[in-house]
XYZ file of C-alpha atoms in Angstrom:
562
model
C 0.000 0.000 0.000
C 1.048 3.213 -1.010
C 1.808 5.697 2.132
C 0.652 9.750 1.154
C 2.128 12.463 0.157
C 2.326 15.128 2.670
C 4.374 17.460 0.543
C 4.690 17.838 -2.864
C 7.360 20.213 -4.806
C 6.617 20.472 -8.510
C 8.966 22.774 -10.512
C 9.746 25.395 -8.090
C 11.954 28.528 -9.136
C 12.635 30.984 -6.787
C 14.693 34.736 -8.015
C 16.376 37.427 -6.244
C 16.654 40.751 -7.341
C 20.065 42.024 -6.893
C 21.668 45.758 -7.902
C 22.497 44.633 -11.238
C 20.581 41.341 -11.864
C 18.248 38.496 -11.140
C 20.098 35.830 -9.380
C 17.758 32.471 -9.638
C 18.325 30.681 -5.722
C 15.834 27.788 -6.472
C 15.733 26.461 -10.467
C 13.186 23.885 -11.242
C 13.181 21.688 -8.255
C 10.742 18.695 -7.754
C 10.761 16.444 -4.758
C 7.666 14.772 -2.767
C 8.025 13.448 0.995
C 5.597 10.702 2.478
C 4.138 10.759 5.823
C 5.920 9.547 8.200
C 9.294 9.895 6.248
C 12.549 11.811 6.562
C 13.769 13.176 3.058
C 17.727 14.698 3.690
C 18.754 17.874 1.917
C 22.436 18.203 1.447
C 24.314 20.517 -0.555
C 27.246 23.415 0.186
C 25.832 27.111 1.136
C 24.352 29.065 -1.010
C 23.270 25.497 -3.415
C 19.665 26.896 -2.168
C 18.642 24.403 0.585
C 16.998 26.811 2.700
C 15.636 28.760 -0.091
C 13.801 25.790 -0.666
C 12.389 25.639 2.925
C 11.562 28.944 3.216
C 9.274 28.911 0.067
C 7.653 26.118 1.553
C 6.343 28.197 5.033
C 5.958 31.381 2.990
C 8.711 33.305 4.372
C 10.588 34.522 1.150
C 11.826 38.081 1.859
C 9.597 39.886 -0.968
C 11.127 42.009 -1.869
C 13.873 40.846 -3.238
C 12.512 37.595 -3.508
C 10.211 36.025 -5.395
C 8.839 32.684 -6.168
C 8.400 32.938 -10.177
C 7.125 29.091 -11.374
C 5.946 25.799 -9.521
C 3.859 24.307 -7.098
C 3.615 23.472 -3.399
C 1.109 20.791 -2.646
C 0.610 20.191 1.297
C -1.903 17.430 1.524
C -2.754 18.544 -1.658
C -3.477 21.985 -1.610
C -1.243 24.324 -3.355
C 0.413 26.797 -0.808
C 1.297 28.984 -3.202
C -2.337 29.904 -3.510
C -3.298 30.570 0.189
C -3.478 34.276 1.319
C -1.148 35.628 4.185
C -4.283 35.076 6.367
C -4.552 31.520 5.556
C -0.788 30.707 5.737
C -0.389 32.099 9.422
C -3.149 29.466 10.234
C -0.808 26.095 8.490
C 2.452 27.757 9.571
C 4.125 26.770 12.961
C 0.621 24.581 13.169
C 0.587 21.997 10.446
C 4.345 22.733 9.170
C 6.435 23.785 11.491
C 10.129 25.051 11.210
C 13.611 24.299 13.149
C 15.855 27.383 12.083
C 19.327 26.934 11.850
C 20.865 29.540 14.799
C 18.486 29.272 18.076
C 20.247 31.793 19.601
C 19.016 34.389 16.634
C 15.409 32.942 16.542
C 14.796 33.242 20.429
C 13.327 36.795 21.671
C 16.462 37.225 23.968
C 13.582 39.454 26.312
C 11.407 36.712 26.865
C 11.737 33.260 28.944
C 11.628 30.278 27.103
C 8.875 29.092 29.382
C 6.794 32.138 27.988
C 7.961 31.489 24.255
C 6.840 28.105 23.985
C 3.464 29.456 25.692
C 2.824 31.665 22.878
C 3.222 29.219 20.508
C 0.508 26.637 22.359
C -1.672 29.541 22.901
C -1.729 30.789 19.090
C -2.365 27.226 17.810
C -4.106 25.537 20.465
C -6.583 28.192 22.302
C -5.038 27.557 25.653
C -5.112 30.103 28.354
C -1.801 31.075 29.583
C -1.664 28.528 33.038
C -2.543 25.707 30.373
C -0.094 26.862 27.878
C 2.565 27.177 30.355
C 2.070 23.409 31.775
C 1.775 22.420 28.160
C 5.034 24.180 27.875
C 6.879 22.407 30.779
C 5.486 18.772 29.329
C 6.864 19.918 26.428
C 10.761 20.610 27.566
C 10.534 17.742 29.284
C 9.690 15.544 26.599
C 12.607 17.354 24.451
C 14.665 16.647 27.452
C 15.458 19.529 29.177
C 16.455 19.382 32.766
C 14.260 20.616 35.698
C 11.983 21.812 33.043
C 9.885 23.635 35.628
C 12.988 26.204 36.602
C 14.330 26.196 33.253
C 10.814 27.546 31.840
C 12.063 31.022 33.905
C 15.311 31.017 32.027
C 16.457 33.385 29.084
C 17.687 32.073 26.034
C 21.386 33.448 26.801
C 20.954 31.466 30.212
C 20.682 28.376 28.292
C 23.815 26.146 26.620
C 23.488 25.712 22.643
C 22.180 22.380 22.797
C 19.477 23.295 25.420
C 18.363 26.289 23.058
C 18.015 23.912 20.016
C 16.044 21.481 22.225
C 13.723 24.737 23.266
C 13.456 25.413 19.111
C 12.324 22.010 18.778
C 9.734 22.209 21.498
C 8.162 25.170 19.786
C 8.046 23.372 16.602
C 6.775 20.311 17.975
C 3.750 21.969 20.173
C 0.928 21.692 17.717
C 2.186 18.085 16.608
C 2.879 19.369 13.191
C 2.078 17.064 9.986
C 5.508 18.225 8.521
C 8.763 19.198 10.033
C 11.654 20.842 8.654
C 14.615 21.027 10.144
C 17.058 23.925 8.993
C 20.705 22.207 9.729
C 20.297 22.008 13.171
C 23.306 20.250 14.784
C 26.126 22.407 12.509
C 27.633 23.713 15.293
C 26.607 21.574 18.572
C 29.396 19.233 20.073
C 28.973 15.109 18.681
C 27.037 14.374 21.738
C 24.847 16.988 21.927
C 24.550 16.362 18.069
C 23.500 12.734 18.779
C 20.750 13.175 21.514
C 19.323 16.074 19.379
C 19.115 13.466 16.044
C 17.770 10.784 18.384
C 14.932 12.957 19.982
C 13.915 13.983 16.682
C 13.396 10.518 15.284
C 11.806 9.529 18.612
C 9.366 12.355 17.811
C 9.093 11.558 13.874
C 8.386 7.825 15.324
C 5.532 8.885 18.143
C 3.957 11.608 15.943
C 4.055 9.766 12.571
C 5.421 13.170 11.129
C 6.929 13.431 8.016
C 10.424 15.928 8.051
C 12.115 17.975 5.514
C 16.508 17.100 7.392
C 18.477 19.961 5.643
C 22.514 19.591 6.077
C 25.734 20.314 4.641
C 26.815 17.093 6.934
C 26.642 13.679 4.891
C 26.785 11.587 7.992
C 24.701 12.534 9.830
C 21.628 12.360 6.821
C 23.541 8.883 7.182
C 21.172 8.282 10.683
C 18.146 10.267 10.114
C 17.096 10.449 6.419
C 14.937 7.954 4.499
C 15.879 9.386 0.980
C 18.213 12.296 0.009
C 18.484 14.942 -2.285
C 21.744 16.479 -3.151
C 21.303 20.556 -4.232
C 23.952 22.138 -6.486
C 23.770 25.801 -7.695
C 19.807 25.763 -7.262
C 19.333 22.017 -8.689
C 18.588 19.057 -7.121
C 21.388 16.832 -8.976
C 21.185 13.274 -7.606
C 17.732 11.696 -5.528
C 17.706 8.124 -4.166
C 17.330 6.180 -1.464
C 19.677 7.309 1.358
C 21.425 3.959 1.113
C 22.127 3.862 -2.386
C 23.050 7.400 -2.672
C 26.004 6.851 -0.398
C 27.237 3.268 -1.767
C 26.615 4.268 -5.122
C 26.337 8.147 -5.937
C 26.132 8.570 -9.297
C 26.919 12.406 -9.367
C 30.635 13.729 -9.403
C 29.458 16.379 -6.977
C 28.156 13.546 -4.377
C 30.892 11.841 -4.619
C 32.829 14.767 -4.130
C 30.960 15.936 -0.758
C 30.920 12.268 0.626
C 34.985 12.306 0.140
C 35.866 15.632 1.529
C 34.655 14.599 5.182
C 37.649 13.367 7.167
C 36.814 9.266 8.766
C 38.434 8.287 11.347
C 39.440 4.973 9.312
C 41.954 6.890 7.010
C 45.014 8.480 7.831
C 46.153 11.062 4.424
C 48.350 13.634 3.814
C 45.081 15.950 2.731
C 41.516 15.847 2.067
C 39.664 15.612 -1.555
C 37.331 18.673 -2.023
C 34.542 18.880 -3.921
C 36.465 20.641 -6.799
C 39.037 17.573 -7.394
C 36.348 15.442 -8.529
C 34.106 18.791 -10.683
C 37.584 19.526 -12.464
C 38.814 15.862 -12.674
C 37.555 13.195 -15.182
C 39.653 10.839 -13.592
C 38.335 7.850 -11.215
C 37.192 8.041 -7.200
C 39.997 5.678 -7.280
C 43.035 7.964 -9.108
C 41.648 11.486 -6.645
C 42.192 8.392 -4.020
C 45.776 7.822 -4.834
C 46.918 11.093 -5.289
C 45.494 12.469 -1.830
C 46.403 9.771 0.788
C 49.926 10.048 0.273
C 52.131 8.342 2.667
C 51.745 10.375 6.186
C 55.336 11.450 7.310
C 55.886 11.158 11.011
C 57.345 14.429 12.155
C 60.073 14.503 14.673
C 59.533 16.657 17.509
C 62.628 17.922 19.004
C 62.609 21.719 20.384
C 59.615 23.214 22.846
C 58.086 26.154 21.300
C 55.371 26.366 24.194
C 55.057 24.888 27.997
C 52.206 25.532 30.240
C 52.516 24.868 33.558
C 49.999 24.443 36.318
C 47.464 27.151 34.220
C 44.252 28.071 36.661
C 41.474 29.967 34.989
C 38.363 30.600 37.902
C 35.387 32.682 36.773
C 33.424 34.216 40.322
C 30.228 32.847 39.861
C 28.377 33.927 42.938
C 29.252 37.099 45.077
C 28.203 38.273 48.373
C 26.151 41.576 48.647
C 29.298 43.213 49.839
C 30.848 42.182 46.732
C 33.042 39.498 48.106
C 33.651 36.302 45.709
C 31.606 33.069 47.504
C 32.254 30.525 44.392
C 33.676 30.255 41.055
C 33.698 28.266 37.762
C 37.105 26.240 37.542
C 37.147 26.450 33.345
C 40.991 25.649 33.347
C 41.979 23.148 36.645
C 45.677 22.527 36.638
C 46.354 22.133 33.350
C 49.780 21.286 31.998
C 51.740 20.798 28.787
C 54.112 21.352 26.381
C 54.028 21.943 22.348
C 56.809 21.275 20.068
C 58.155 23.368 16.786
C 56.135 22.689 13.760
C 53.190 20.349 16.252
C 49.718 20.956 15.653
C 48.137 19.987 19.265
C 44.153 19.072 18.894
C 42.081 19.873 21.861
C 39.205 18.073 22.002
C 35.792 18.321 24.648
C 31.863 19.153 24.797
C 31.239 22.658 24.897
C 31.936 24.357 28.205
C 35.042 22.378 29.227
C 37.408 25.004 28.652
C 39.034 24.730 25.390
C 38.662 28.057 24.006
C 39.019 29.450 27.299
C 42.910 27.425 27.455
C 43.367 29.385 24.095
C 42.778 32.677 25.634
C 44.536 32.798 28.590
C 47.407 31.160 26.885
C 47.546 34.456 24.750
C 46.745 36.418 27.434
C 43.191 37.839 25.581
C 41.960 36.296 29.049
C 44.600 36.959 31.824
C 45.205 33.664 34.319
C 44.265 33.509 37.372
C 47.486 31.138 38.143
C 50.346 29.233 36.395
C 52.998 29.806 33.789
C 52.816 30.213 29.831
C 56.533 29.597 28.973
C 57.127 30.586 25.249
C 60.938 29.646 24.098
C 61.052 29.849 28.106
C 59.880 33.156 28.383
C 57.099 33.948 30.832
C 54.307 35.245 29.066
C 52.079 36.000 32.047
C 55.248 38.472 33.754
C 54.996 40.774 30.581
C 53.927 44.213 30.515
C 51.689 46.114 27.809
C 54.716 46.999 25.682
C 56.215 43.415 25.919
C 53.344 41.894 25.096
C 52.367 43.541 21.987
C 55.831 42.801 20.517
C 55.280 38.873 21.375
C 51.648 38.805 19.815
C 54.097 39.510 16.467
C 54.894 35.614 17.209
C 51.677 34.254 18.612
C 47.987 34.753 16.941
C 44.259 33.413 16.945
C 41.991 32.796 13.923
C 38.942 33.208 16.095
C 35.592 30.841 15.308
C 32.976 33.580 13.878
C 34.977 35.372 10.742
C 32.415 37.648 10.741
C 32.173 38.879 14.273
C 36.082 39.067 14.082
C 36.364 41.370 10.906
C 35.295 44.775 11.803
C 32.128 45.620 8.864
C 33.434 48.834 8.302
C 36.927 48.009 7.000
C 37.746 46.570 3.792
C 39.421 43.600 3.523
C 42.640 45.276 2.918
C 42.916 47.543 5.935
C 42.165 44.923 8.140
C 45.152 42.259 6.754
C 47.170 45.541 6.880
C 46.576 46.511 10.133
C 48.472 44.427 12.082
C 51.074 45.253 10.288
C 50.660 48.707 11.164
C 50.330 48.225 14.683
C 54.215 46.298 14.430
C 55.614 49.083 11.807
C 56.496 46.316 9.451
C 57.496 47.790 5.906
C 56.333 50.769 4.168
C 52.734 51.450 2.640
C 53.534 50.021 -0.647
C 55.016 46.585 1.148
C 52.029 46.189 3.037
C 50.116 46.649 0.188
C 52.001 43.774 -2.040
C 52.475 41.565 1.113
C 48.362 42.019 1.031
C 48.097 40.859 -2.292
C 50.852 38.289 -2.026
C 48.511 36.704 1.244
C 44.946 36.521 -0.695
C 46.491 34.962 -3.426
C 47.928 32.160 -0.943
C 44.879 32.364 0.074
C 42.981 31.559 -3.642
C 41.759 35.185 -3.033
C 42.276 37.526 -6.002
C 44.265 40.407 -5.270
C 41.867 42.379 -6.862
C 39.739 41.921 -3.738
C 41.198 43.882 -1.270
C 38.927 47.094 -1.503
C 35.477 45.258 -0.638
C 34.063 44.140 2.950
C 33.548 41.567 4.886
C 29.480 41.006 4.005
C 30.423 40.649 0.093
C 32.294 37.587 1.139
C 31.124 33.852 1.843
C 31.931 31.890 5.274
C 35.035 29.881 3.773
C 36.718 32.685 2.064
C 36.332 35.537 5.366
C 37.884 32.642 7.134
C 40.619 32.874 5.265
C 40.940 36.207 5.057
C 41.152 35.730 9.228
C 43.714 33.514 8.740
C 45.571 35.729 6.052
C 45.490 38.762 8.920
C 46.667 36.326 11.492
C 49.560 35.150 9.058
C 50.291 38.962 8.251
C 52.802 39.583 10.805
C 54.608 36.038 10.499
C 54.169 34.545 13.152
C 55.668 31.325 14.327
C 52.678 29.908 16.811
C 48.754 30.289 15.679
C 45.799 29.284 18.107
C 43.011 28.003 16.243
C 39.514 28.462 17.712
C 37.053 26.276 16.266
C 38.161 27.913 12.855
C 36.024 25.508 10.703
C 33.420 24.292 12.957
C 30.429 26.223 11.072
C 31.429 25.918 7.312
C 30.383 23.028 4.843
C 32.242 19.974 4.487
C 33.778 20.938 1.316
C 35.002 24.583 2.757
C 36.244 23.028 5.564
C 38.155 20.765 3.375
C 40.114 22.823 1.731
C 40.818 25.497 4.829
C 42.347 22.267 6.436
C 44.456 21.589 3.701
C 45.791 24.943 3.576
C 46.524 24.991 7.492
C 48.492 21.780 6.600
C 50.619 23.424 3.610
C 50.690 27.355 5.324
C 52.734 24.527 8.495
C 54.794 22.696 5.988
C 55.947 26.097 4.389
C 56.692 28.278 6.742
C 57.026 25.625 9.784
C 54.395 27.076 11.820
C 53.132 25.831 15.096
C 49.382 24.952 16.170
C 46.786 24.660 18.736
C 43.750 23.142 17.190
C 40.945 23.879 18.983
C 37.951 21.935 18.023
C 34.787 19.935 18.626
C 34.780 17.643 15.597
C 36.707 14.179 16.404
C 37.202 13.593 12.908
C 38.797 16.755 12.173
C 40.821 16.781 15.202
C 42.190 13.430 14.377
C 43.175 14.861 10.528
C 45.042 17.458 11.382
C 46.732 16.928 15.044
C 49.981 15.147 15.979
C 49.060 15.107 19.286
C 45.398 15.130 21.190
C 44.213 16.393 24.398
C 40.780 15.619 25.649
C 39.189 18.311 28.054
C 35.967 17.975 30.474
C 35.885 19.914 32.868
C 38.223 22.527 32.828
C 41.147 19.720 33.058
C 43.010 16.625 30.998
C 41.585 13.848 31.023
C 43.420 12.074 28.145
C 46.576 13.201 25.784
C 48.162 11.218 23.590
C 49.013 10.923 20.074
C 46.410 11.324 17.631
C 46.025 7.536 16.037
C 46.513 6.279 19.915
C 43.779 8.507 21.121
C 41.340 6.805 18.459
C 42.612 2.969 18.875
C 43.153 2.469 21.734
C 41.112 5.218 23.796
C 41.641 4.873 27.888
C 39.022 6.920 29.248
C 35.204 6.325 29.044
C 34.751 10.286 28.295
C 37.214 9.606 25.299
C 34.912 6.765 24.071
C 31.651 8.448 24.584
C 32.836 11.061 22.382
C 34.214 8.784 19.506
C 30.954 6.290 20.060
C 28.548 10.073 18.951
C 30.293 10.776 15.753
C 27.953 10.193 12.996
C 29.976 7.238 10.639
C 27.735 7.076 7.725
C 26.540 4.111 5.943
């Protein structure tokens, strides 16, 4: 027996009017999802994924969008056709939406408690003491601890994984017909990542919903999706069955994105992206051959770094006379050293302390005890002056490229100013060291007067890394640098980390909640919980032969695939 069609995509094109042009997002896509069935969405940004979702609820920004051809059948009546009216009556009701940053799509004035409320009592005609017990069943079936208290807290109160669990309960209150679910695990820790995918097929399962899975991440459509479609430059390019698409994509593009994600099984020399298998008609199995070269062990023989006994506390609670009562221990007696030309990973859920560790190391967050020793100077006894002529030698790409490049400076200025800051060179050696750096970093040099919004995620990321390499430097913290770009970005701003080390023999601190990217790029691995070691070893050990249970926990959440 045939199951039904709860939504049905025929020919959709959506345009967007830009200061010279049209630029067509969505062009003539066709897909259909049964109830009760998970259809993934994968594709790189910008393929138009969530262009695609958005039509679907009715939220294209008009202008400058527009939906110019197609039909949207829901249950077999043609969105498309319903008034404003009529669409605020289906939307967060019958099809309701996860959006991709919770932190963005919570009222950051409101409790969550009172969020979900409004929800219940839009769709659902409860009065507010209903909604609000409504509410609390609700947290507490998306898993949310003391639900009851937590219904008082304010989204910023909340970790990232508890917010996307609150977005979920709001889309889940008027037990929608269809879901769609706007990539959201991207940037949640692997087992945060994992209870969020397993609560949403519970729900799926006890709600016989049917859900729209949209992802740049091919495994983890791996554990959720029934079917996938695979979105390149507006087009859906490749459809199947989620198991034959990944044992047998037929598409040079699929094959491209399932490559460029680093496994744990392989150890190479770099990662395939996307564009060796666009701009190569030669076999998976030649792109194969010519990436995993034969990994050199390096020999580690001179301390660049050593960190002894490093205390971070944060007061958490203070008398009324101002008086410190408790703290936060996010670094706890942490020691190590770092060798010339290492990259150390550090690896932990989110609010163990990693990015803190990077901080205080470069004193952007001062210590509150313990020694940075860099070539055996004391970092932490340095004054103003000495300090800024050190940072010449030690730099951070930071995690958000765009909160870290000032809007109002081009490109340019902002690789240049460091520079400035250390009086290196005149104006017109700046300028061709500029040039020199966007061109190392596949930039053209021609892009140096525009800003930071005129740029996609991958390439201001490497226009943060180009600023942090602008003053040479010989050590680089890394802070979660690739954690929110697609699998095929992140590919290749990995394998330009690995040749930027080989050629000018820098030094790293990788800094990052991915296991599998952790174990591609690092020598060495330390795991963090808790604002302290728990494991450190070399990176193949820490994945064969892991010690502690945290370690395995972490490896046993990392979406493999088929």
């Amino acid at each position: 027996m045939s199951k039904e069609n709860t939504i049905v995509v025929k020919n959709l094109e959506v345009e967007f009017k830009t200061s010279e042009n049209y630029v067509k997002a969505v062009d003539n896509v066709s897909f259909s999802i049964n109830q009760g069935e998970t259809m993934g969405m994968v594709g790189e940004s910008g393929s138009g994924k969530s262009i695609s979702a958005l039509s679907i609820m009715g939220l294209i920004p008009s202008p400058p969008g527009q939906i110019t051809n197609g039909e949207i059948l829901f249950k077999g009546d043609n969105l498309l056709k319903k008034s404003e009216k009529e669409m605020r009556s289906i939307r967060g009701n019958k099809i309701s939406m996860i959006f991709q940053e919770p932190m963005t799509s919570l009222n950051p004035v409101f409790t969550v408690g009172d969020q979900i409320s409004e929800s219940v009592i839009l769709h659902q005609g409860l009065n507010k003491k209903e909604a609000l017990k409504n509410s609390i069943d609700l947290m507490n079936q998306v898993g949310i601890p003391n639900p009851s208290q937590r219904a008082k807290s304010y989204p910023h109160e909340l970790s990232g994984g508890q917010r996307q669990r609150i977005m979920i309960a709001m889309a889940i209150a008027s037990k929608p017909e269809l879901l769609i679910a706007d990539e959201p695990t991207t940037a949640l820790d692997v087992t945060i990542q994992k209870q969020i995918l397993d609560l949403l097929l519970k729900l799926k399962e006890e709600y016989n919903m049917s859900m729209l899975f949209i992802t740049h991440d091919l495994g983890v459509i791996a554990n959720i999706a029934d079917s996938i479609s695979v979105m390149h430059n507006g087009k859906i390019v490749e459809h199947g069955k989620t198991k034959e698409v990944f044992l047998n994509p037929q598409q040079n593009y699929t094959k491209g994105l399932l490559a460029c994600r680093p496994t744990l099984d392989k150890t190479c020399r770099r990662l395939p992206t996307v564009e060796d298998f666009l701009n190569n008609s030669d076999t998976n199995k030649k792109i194969e051959e010519n990436i995993q070269k034969s990994v050199q062990s390096k020999v580690f023989n001179k301390t660049i770094l050593e960190v002894k006994n490093l205390h971070k506390y944060f007061p958490l609670k203070k008398s009324m006379f101002g008086k410190t009562l408790s703290y936060i221990k996010a670094i706890d007696d942490v020691s190590f050293k770092v060798s010339k030309n290492e990259t150390l990973g550090l690896v932990g859920e989110s609010g163990c302390g990693k990015t803190t560790l990077g901080r205080t190391i470069l004193r952007l967050t001062e210590p509150t005890s313990g020694d940075v020793l860099f070539y055996g100077k004391n970092i932490t006894k340095l004054n103003k002056t000495e300090m800024r002529d050190m940072r010449k030698k030690i730099q951070i790409i930071f995690q958000d490229p765009y909160a870290s490049l000032n809007p109002r400076m081009t490109i340019g200025s902002a690789i240049m100013e460091p520079m400035i800051i250390h009086s290196l060179g005149t104006r017109n050696q700046r300028i061709k060291k500029t040039e020199s750096l966007l061109e190392r970093m596949n930039l053209p040099a021609s892009v140096m007067n525009r800003y930071p919004h005129e740029f996609s995620g991958g390439q201001r990321q490497r226009i943060c890394i180009a600023r942090a390499l602008a003053v040479e430097p010989e050590f680089i913290v890394c802070d979660e640098s690739v954690s929110a770009l697609d699998v095929s970005i992140q590919a290749q701003i990995l394998n330009l980390l690995l040749d930027l080390q080989e050629e000018l023999k820098l030094t790293y601190i990788f800094i990052s909640h991915d296991l599998g990217v952790i174990k591609f790029i690092s020598d060495n691995i330390a795991v963090m919980k808790n604002g302290k070691f728990v494991e450190y070893n070399t990176s193949d050990n820490i994945y064969k032969q892991p010690k502690e249970q945290y370690t395995k926990d972490l490896l046993s959440a990392i979406p493999q695939g088929i």
